[in-house]
Amino acid sequence: MQDVSGLVWLLTVAGIVGLLLFDFFFHVRKAHIPTIGEAARWTGIYVSIALLFGLGVTIFGGGQMGAEYFAGYITEEALSVDNLFVFLLLLTSFKVPRADQQKVLLFGIVVSLIARTGFIALGAALINSFAWIFYLFGLILLMTAGNLLKGHGTDDDEPPNNFVIRLARRFLHTSETYDGDKLFTYENGRRVLTPMLLVMVAIGGTDILFALDSIPAIFGLTQNTYLVFTATAFSLMGLRQLYFLIDGLLDRLVYLSYGLAAILALIGVKLILHAMHENNVPFINDGETIHATEIPTLLSLILIVGILLLTVVVSLLSPKGRAQMYVAAARRHANEFLDIETDPNYCDEIFHRLLNEEAHIKTLPEKYRARIRAESELMALLRRAHEVHDERVAAGRCYARA
């Protein structure tokens, strides 16, 4: 499995491209809002494909190769879930209607896959030429882990505003409103760009920045380029369906950043220990090998799974997680109801979800409810949503809800 034939590469790439085309023509081409059942079904299918592929790697390549693939896939999948938080903020800040979000996400996945393939090729070339690159990758991951811990607890509702987004806003002058999921529309007889193109550039550019962290992470678990590529690709393939499946649970994972920081730190240490074993840097131990105990891949896999399970369980059991989830969902539904969605039937459904979240908030311990009541901006947003709903009911534009 170390030396994968050109035919296997060709078949693998063809299979991944085929899955992407299937996704576009059968799921995304016609704009719609996926049901929970649809999202769960297709998430299960894509995860099953990834697991079956890993089983094939284990059978034909051996247990070591299988452990490397699964460690890489699970790590990349966990990082992808963290990326979904940013996608959620971007889609909300750009006010993308729910039915049109699928196409944006699929575009982001394709851009991310292309960018990461380029980074994988570059990383493999650097690793084959320079042993010191392991030190660099290890330091990048340790710095990323530190940034995750440092950033935890800051204002998570602030949408990303990296240089790609600022550049796109400056040079892509778009219309004020969407025209379905079209990239171009006509305004006053002139053909103009829609905000859909702008949000696609923002998602794609943000995806490329994510790759700068995720590629060093997976190279810390395996240096087999084929396994790096396939684990990365399969972690991205079901991301669109996963977004709609766990949308409401994203805000509940309050300790995910801690878990990811621990995983990235673990892989960073693993990379530096490997670099010491392969050391040829003149100013480190006179370029001689440093005999250090390396972390076995199987142990890395066990630790990664354990850290993720602990993170998820603690997050789900945390009252703070419940409070954060209810508040974030209520804020999002209120914004959707007021500023984003135009379909009267779906607006009515959104308002019903808002009422459910408000009912959940009332079940929280008093200390959390007091904090929520103290958020004047949130309370004003919720009041405005109720006022607008009452106006629409009076005008006969939506149904009254008990």
Short mmCIF file of C-alpha atoms in Angstrom, two decimals:
data_model
loop_
_atom_site.label_atom_id
_atom_site.label_comp_id
_atom_site.label_asym_id
_atom_site.label_seq_id
_atom_site.Cartn_x
_atom_site.Cartn_y
_atom_site.Cartn_z
CA MET A 1 0.00 0.00 0.00
CA GLN A 2 3.00 2.31 0.42
CA ASP A 3 3.55 2.31 -3.37
CA VAL A 4 0.05 2.72 -4.76
CA SER A 5 -0.25 2.06 -8.47
CA GLY A 6 -1.39 4.67 -10.95
CA LEU A 7 -4.51 2.62 -11.69
CA VAL A 8 -5.58 2.66 -8.02
CA TRP A 9 -5.02 6.42 -7.89
CA LEU A 10 -7.06 6.86 -11.07
CA LEU A 11 -9.95 4.73 -9.81
CA THR A 12 -9.94 6.51 -6.43
CA VAL A 13 -9.99 9.99 -7.95
CA ALA A 14 -12.69 8.92 -10.45
CA GLY A 15 -14.81 7.57 -7.60
CA ILE A 16 -14.52 10.80 -5.59
CA VAL A 17 -15.31 12.97 -8.63
CA GLY A 18 -18.28 10.69 -9.37
CA LEU A 19 -19.62 11.16 -5.83
CA LEU A 20 -19.30 14.95 -6.16
CA LEU A 21 -21.13 14.94 -9.51
CA PHE A 22 -23.84 12.71 -8.05
CA ASP A 23 -24.19 15.14 -5.15
CA PHE A 24 -24.61 18.07 -7.51
CA PHE A 25 -27.04 16.60 -10.03
CA PHE A 26 -29.25 14.65 -7.62
CA HIS A 27 -29.19 16.79 -4.46
CA VAL A 28 -27.94 20.32 -5.03
CA ARG A 29 -28.97 21.30 -8.55
CA LYS A 30 -32.56 21.87 -7.47
CA ALA A 31 -32.60 24.19 -4.46
CA HIS A 32 -34.43 22.72 -1.46
CA ILE A 33 -34.16 22.44 2.31
CA PRO A 34 -32.99 18.93 3.29
CA THR A 35 -35.08 17.17 5.90
CA ILE A 36 -33.42 15.68 8.97
CA GLY A 37 -34.14 12.21 7.55
CA GLU A 38 -32.48 13.03 4.23
CA ALA A 39 -29.43 14.55 5.93
CA ALA A 40 -29.12 11.60 8.34
CA ARG A 41 -29.46 9.05 5.55
CA TRP A 42 -26.79 10.58 3.32
CA THR A 43 -24.44 11.34 6.22
CA GLY A 44 -24.67 7.66 7.13
CA ILE A 45 -23.97 6.63 3.54
CA TYR A 46 -20.85 8.80 3.26
CA VAL A 47 -19.52 7.72 6.67
CA SER A 48 -20.13 4.08 5.68
CA ILE A 49 -18.18 4.57 2.44
CA ALA A 50 -15.28 6.05 4.41
CA LEU A 51 -15.33 3.20 6.95
CA LEU A 52 -15.55 0.51 4.25
CA PHE A 53 -12.62 2.12 2.46
CA GLY A 54 -10.65 2.02 5.72
CA LEU A 55 -11.54 -1.65 6.11
CA GLY A 56 -10.18 -2.26 2.61
CA VAL A 57 -6.97 -0.41 3.51
CA THR A 58 -6.61 -2.61 6.61
CA ILE A 59 -7.20 -5.83 4.65
CA PHE A 60 -4.84 -5.04 1.75
CA GLY A 61 -2.31 -2.82 3.51
CA GLY A 62 -2.18 -4.24 7.02
CA GLY A 63 -3.12 -3.06 10.49
CA GLN A 64 -0.56 -0.25 10.60
CA MET A 65 -1.89 1.28 7.39
CA GLY A 66 -5.45 0.89 8.60
CA ALA A 67 -4.66 2.63 11.90
CA GLU A 68 -2.98 5.49 10.02
CA TYR A 69 -6.01 5.94 7.73
CA PHE A 70 -8.58 5.87 10.54
CA ALA A 71 -6.53 8.22 12.73
CA GLY A 72 -6.25 10.65 9.81
CA TYR A 73 -9.92 10.36 8.84
CA ILE A 74 -11.23 10.85 12.40
CA THR A 75 -8.94 13.83 12.99
CA GLU A 76 -9.90 15.50 9.70
CA GLU A 77 -13.60 14.82 10.37
CA ALA A 78 -13.31 16.45 13.81
CA LEU A 79 -11.58 19.49 12.30
CA SER A 80 -14.30 19.63 9.63
CA VAL A 81 -17.03 19.74 12.29
CA ASP A 82 -15.21 22.67 13.89
CA ASN A 83 -15.16 24.35 10.47
CA LEU A 84 -18.95 24.02 10.32
CA PHE A 85 -19.21 26.66 13.06
CA VAL A 86 -17.51 29.13 10.72
CA PHE A 87 -19.70 28.11 7.76
CA LEU A 88 -22.78 28.69 9.91
CA LEU A 89 -21.59 32.21 10.81
CA LEU A 90 -20.71 33.00 7.18
CA LEU A 91 -24.04 31.81 5.78
CA THR A 92 -25.90 33.77 8.46
CA SER A 93 -23.87 36.96 8.01
CA PHE A 94 -24.37 36.83 4.22
CA LYS A 95 -28.09 36.09 4.80
CA VAL A 96 -28.14 33.07 2.48
CA PRO A 97 -31.65 31.53 2.31
CA ARG A 98 -31.77 28.02 3.77
CA ALA A 99 -32.78 26.37 0.49
CA ASP A 100 -29.75 27.83 -1.32
CA GLN A 101 -27.12 26.90 1.27
CA GLN A 102 -26.49 23.43 -0.19
CA LYS A 103 -24.94 24.77 -3.39
CA VAL A 104 -22.68 27.14 -1.43
CA LEU A 105 -21.48 24.30 0.81
CA LEU A 106 -20.82 21.94 -2.12
CA PHE A 107 -18.82 24.66 -3.87
CA GLY A 108 -16.80 25.16 -0.68
CA ILE A 109 -16.14 21.41 -0.44
CA VAL A 110 -14.89 21.26 -4.05
CA VAL A 111 -12.61 24.29 -3.56
CA SER A 112 -11.34 22.82 -0.30
CA LEU A 113 -10.63 19.43 -1.91
CA ILE A 114 -8.71 21.05 -4.77
CA ALA A 115 -6.73 23.30 -2.40
CA ARG A 116 -5.93 20.49 0.01
CA THR A 117 -4.78 18.25 -2.84
CA GLY A 118 -2.30 20.96 -3.78
CA PHE A 119 -1.15 21.32 -0.16
CA ILE A 120 -0.83 17.52 0.14
CA ALA A 121 1.40 17.38 -2.96
CA LEU A 122 3.51 20.25 -1.62
CA GLY A 123 3.73 18.70 1.85
CA ALA A 124 4.77 15.31 0.45
CA ALA A 125 7.48 16.97 -1.68
CA LEU A 126 8.81 18.92 1.30
CA ILE A 127 8.82 15.85 3.57
CA ASN A 128 10.72 13.81 0.97
CA SER A 129 13.31 16.58 0.52
CA PHE A 130 13.69 18.13 3.97
CA ALA A 131 13.52 16.19 7.24
CA TRP A 132 13.33 19.46 9.19
CA ILE A 133 9.82 20.08 7.82
CA PHE A 134 8.54 17.80 10.61
CA TYR A 135 9.77 20.37 13.15
CA LEU A 136 7.90 23.11 11.26
CA PHE A 137 4.68 21.13 11.00
CA GLY A 138 4.89 20.25 14.69
CA LEU A 139 5.34 23.89 15.70
CA ILE A 140 2.42 24.94 13.46
CA LEU A 141 0.13 22.46 15.22
CA LEU A 142 1.28 23.47 18.71
CA MET A 143 0.67 27.14 17.84
CA THR A 144 -2.76 26.27 16.42
CA ALA A 145 -3.62 24.36 19.61
CA GLY A 146 -2.62 27.38 21.66
CA ASN A 147 -4.72 29.70 19.49
CA LEU A 148 -7.75 27.42 19.93
CA LEU A 149 -7.40 27.62 23.72
CA LYS A 150 -6.73 31.35 23.62
CA GLY A 151 -9.74 31.99 21.38
CA HIS A 152 -12.11 29.90 23.50
CA GLY A 153 -14.58 32.10 25.28
CA THR A 154 -14.30 35.03 22.89
CA ASP A 155 -17.30 36.29 20.93
CA ASP A 156 -18.14 33.26 18.81
CA ASP A 157 -21.01 35.05 17.10
CA GLU A 158 -18.67 37.35 15.19
CA PRO A 159 -18.58 36.28 11.51
CA PRO A 160 -15.13 35.64 9.97
CA ASN A 161 -13.55 38.62 8.23
CA ASN A 162 -10.26 37.34 6.81
CA PHE A 163 -8.38 38.97 3.94
CA VAL A 164 -10.10 36.75 1.32
CA ILE A 165 -13.52 38.02 2.40
CA ARG A 166 -12.35 41.64 2.55
CA LEU A 167 -10.81 41.32 -0.92
CA ALA A 168 -14.00 39.77 -2.33
CA ARG A 169 -16.19 42.49 -0.83
CA ARG A 170 -13.94 45.17 -2.31
CA PHE A 171 -13.81 43.89 -5.89
CA LEU A 172 -17.06 41.91 -6.28
CA HIS A 173 -19.84 44.48 -6.40
CA THR A 174 -23.10 42.59 -6.18
CA SER A 175 -26.83 43.25 -6.12
CA GLU A 176 -28.55 43.76 -2.77
CA THR A 177 -30.78 40.69 -3.05
CA TYR A 178 -30.48 37.04 -4.06
CA ASP A 179 -32.13 35.56 -7.13
CA GLY A 180 -32.53 31.97 -5.96
CA ASP A 181 -29.12 30.29 -6.20
CA LYS A 182 -28.14 32.11 -9.40
CA LEU A 183 -24.72 33.78 -9.66
CA PHE A 184 -26.00 36.48 -12.03
CA THR A 185 -29.29 38.34 -12.33
CA TYR A 186 -30.74 41.35 -14.13
CA GLU A 187 -31.29 44.63 -12.32
CA ASN A 188 -32.73 47.63 -14.20
CA GLY A 189 -31.96 45.87 -17.47
CA ARG A 190 -28.30 45.25 -16.54
CA ARG A 191 -26.66 41.89 -15.84
CA VAL A 192 -25.18 42.01 -12.34
CA LEU A 193 -23.56 39.64 -9.84
CA THR A 194 -25.67 38.31 -6.97
CA PRO A 195 -24.42 37.96 -3.37
CA MET A 196 -24.30 34.19 -4.03
CA LEU A 197 -20.96 34.56 -5.84
CA LEU A 198 -19.57 36.63 -2.97
CA VAL A 199 -20.51 34.07 -0.33
CA MET A 200 -19.05 31.24 -2.46
CA VAL A 201 -15.73 33.09 -2.66
CA ALA A 202 -15.87 33.69 1.11
CA ILE A 203 -16.55 30.01 1.86
CA GLY A 204 -13.90 28.81 -0.61
CA GLY A 205 -11.27 31.24 0.66
CA THR A 206 -11.95 30.34 4.28
CA ASP A 207 -11.67 26.64 3.36
CA ILE A 208 -8.20 27.24 1.94
CA LEU A 209 -7.11 28.86 5.20
CA PHE A 210 -8.44 25.86 7.14
CA ALA A 211 -6.21 23.59 5.04
CA LEU A 212 -3.10 25.27 6.44
CA ASP A 213 -3.86 23.63 9.80
CA SER A 214 -5.44 20.34 8.75
CA ILE A 215 -2.75 19.16 6.30
CA PRO A 216 0.13 19.31 8.83
CA ALA A 217 -2.14 17.47 11.28
CA ILE A 218 -2.73 14.49 9.02
CA PHE A 219 0.92 14.34 7.92
CA GLY A 220 1.67 13.92 11.61
CA LEU A 221 -0.32 10.68 11.55
CA THR A 222 0.80 9.22 8.22
CA GLN A 223 3.29 10.17 5.53
CA ASN A 224 1.62 7.92 2.96
CA THR A 225 0.35 10.44 0.37
CA TYR A 226 -2.47 8.14 -0.78
CA LEU A 227 -3.80 7.76 2.77
CA VAL A 228 -3.46 11.50 3.41
CA PHE A 229 -5.45 12.28 0.25
CA THR A 230 -8.21 9.70 0.78
CA ALA A 231 -8.68 10.43 4.51
CA THR A 232 -8.93 14.15 3.71
CA ALA A 233 -11.30 13.62 0.77
CA PHE A 234 -13.67 11.28 2.64
CA SER A 235 -13.79 13.65 5.63
CA LEU A 236 -15.01 16.40 3.27
CA MET A 237 -17.43 14.36 1.18
CA GLY A 238 -20.29 14.15 3.67
CA LEU A 239 -19.72 17.59 5.16
CA ARG A 240 -22.70 19.20 3.39
CA GLN A 241 -25.16 16.61 4.71
CA LEU A 242 -23.55 16.72 8.16
CA TYR A 243 -24.09 20.49 8.29
CA PHE A 244 -27.86 20.09 7.98
CA LEU A 245 -27.93 17.07 10.30
CA ILE A 246 -26.12 18.58 13.32
CA ASP A 247 -26.94 22.24 12.64
CA GLY A 248 -28.83 22.57 15.91
CA LEU A 249 -26.21 20.63 17.89
CA LEU A 250 -23.22 22.68 16.75
CA ASP A 251 -23.81 25.28 19.44
CA ARG A 252 -23.99 22.51 22.07
CA LEU A 253 -20.36 21.41 21.54
CA VAL A 254 -18.97 24.09 23.85
CA TYR A 255 -15.81 22.15 24.69
CA LEU A 256 -14.94 21.02 21.16
CA SER A 257 -12.16 23.62 20.93
CA TYR A 258 -10.50 22.11 24.00
CA GLY A 259 -10.69 18.63 22.50
CA LEU A 260 -9.29 19.75 19.16
CA ALA A 261 -6.51 21.69 20.90
CA ALA A 262 -5.52 18.53 22.79
CA ILE A 263 -5.55 16.47 19.57
CA LEU A 264 -3.50 19.00 17.62
CA ALA A 265 -1.03 19.30 20.51
CA LEU A 266 -0.71 15.50 20.61
CA ILE A 267 0.00 15.33 16.88
CA GLY A 268 2.38 18.30 17.14
CA VAL A 269 4.41 16.48 19.83
CA LYS A 270 4.31 13.30 17.73
CA LEU A 271 5.72 15.23 14.75
CA ILE A 272 8.52 16.81 16.77
CA LEU A 273 9.49 13.42 18.27
CA HIS A 274 9.58 11.99 14.75
CA ALA A 275 11.67 14.95 13.59
CA MET A 276 14.16 14.25 16.39
CA HIS A 277 14.39 10.64 15.26
CA GLU A 278 15.01 11.75 11.65
CA ASN A 279 17.09 14.78 12.67
CA ASN A 280 19.69 16.14 10.25
CA VAL A 281 19.48 19.82 11.18
CA PRO A 282 23.11 20.97 11.76
CA PHE A 283 22.40 23.21 14.78
CA ILE A 284 20.30 20.54 16.59
CA ASN A 285 22.50 17.86 18.19
CA ASP A 286 25.13 18.51 15.48
CA GLY A 287 22.80 17.02 12.88
CA GLU A 288 22.79 13.63 14.60
CA THR A 289 19.72 11.53 15.37
CA ILE A 290 18.14 12.17 18.77
CA HIS A 291 16.93 8.91 20.22
CA ALA A 292 13.44 9.79 21.42
CA THR A 293 10.49 7.50 22.04
CA GLU A 294 7.91 8.01 19.28
CA ILE A 295 4.14 7.81 19.80
CA PRO A 296 2.78 4.73 17.96
CA THR A 297 -0.02 5.37 15.46
CA LEU A 298 -2.39 2.93 17.19
CA LEU A 299 -1.91 4.77 20.49
CA SER A 300 -2.54 8.08 18.67
CA LEU A 301 -5.78 6.66 17.25
CA ILE A 302 -6.97 5.50 20.69
CA LEU A 303 -6.13 8.85 22.27
CA ILE A 304 -7.83 10.84 19.48
CA VAL A 305 -11.05 8.80 19.75
CA GLY A 306 -10.97 9.03 23.55
CA ILE A 307 -10.45 12.80 23.56
CA LEU A 308 -13.29 13.33 21.09
CA LEU A 309 -15.71 11.10 23.01
CA LEU A 310 -14.88 12.85 26.29
CA THR A 311 -15.30 16.27 24.65
CA VAL A 312 -18.70 15.41 23.18
CA VAL A 313 -20.04 13.75 26.35
CA VAL A 314 -18.95 16.61 28.63
CA SER A 315 -20.39 19.16 26.17
CA LEU A 316 -23.75 17.38 25.96
CA LEU A 317 -24.05 17.01 29.73
CA SER A 318 -23.04 20.61 30.42
CA PRO A 319 -25.80 23.08 31.49
CA LYS A 320 -23.65 25.76 29.89
CA GLY A 321 -23.84 23.83 26.62
CA ARG A 322 -27.63 23.66 26.79
CA ALA A 323 -27.87 27.38 27.50
CA GLN A 324 -25.50 28.27 24.67
CA MET A 325 -27.32 26.01 22.22
CA TYR A 326 -30.78 27.43 23.03
CA VAL A 327 -29.61 31.05 22.87
CA ALA A 328 -27.66 30.62 19.62
CA ALA A 329 -30.57 28.78 17.99
CA ALA A 330 -33.08 31.43 19.13
CA ARG A 331 -30.87 34.23 17.80
CA ARG A 332 -30.39 32.45 14.49
CA HIS A 333 -34.11 31.69 14.04
CA ALA A 334 -35.03 35.30 14.86
CA ASN A 335 -32.54 36.63 12.29
CA GLU A 336 -33.77 34.15 9.69
CA PHE A 337 -37.37 35.10 10.34
CA LEU A 338 -36.72 38.86 10.15
CA ASP A 339 -34.03 39.31 7.53
CA ILE A 340 -33.31 36.19 5.47
CA GLU A 341 -36.22 33.98 4.51
CA THR A 342 -38.99 35.18 2.19
CA ASP A 343 -41.08 31.99 1.79
CA PRO A 344 -44.17 32.57 4.01
CA ASN A 345 -44.56 28.86 4.82
CA TYR A 346 -40.94 28.46 5.87
CA CYS A 347 -41.06 31.74 7.83
CA ASP A 348 -43.94 30.28 9.81
CA GLU A 349 -41.91 27.14 10.49
CA ILE A 350 -38.92 29.23 11.61
CA PHE A 351 -41.08 31.21 14.04
CA HIS A 352 -42.41 27.96 15.50
CA ARG A 353 -38.80 26.84 16.04
CA LEU A 354 -38.08 30.16 17.73
CA LEU A 355 -40.98 29.56 20.12
CA ASN A 356 -39.58 26.11 20.92
CA GLU A 357 -36.14 27.55 21.72
CA GLU A 358 -37.72 30.21 23.96
CA ALA A 359 -39.61 27.44 25.78
CA HIS A 360 -36.32 25.56 26.24
CA ILE A 361 -34.67 28.69 27.63
CA LYS A 362 -37.37 28.88 30.30
CA THR A 363 -36.34 25.41 31.53
CA LEU A 364 -32.74 26.52 32.25
CA PRO A 365 -31.49 27.19 35.79
CA GLU A 366 -32.19 30.73 36.98
CA LYS A 367 -28.55 31.90 36.78
CA TYR A 368 -28.48 31.19 33.03
CA ARG A 369 -31.88 32.78 32.45
CA ALA A 370 -30.71 35.89 34.30
CA ARG A 371 -27.67 36.15 32.05
CA ILE A 372 -29.86 35.78 28.97
CA ARG A 373 -32.27 38.48 30.16
CA ALA A 374 -29.26 40.76 30.65
CA GLU A 375 -28.37 40.49 26.95
CA SER A 376 -30.32 43.55 25.81
CA GLU A 377 -29.48 43.08 22.11
CA LEU A 378 -30.79 39.51 22.13
CA MET A 379 -33.95 40.44 24.02
CA ALA A 380 -34.64 43.31 21.60
CA LEU A 381 -34.18 40.93 18.65
CA LEU A 382 -36.65 38.42 20.10
CA ARG A 383 -39.22 41.14 20.85
CA ARG A 384 -38.92 42.44 17.29
CA ALA A 385 -39.48 38.94 15.91
CA HIS A 386 -42.69 38.58 17.92
CA GLU A 387 -43.90 42.04 16.85
CA VAL A 388 -43.26 41.32 13.17
CA HIS A 389 -44.98 37.94 13.48
CA ASP A 390 -48.05 39.57 15.04
CA GLU A 391 -48.11 42.11 12.18
CA ARG A 392 -47.90 39.33 9.58
CA VAL A 393 -50.69 37.36 11.30
CA ALA A 394 -52.87 40.48 11.32
CA ALA A 395 -52.15 40.99 7.62
CA GLY A 396 -52.89 37.30 6.86
CA ARG A 397 -49.34 36.62 5.62
CA CYS A 398 -48.63 33.78 8.07
CA TYR A 399 -50.44 31.56 10.51
CA ALA A 400 -50.90 32.16 14.21
CA ARG A 401 -49.16 29.64 16.43
CA ALA A 402 -50.36 28.57 19.82
#
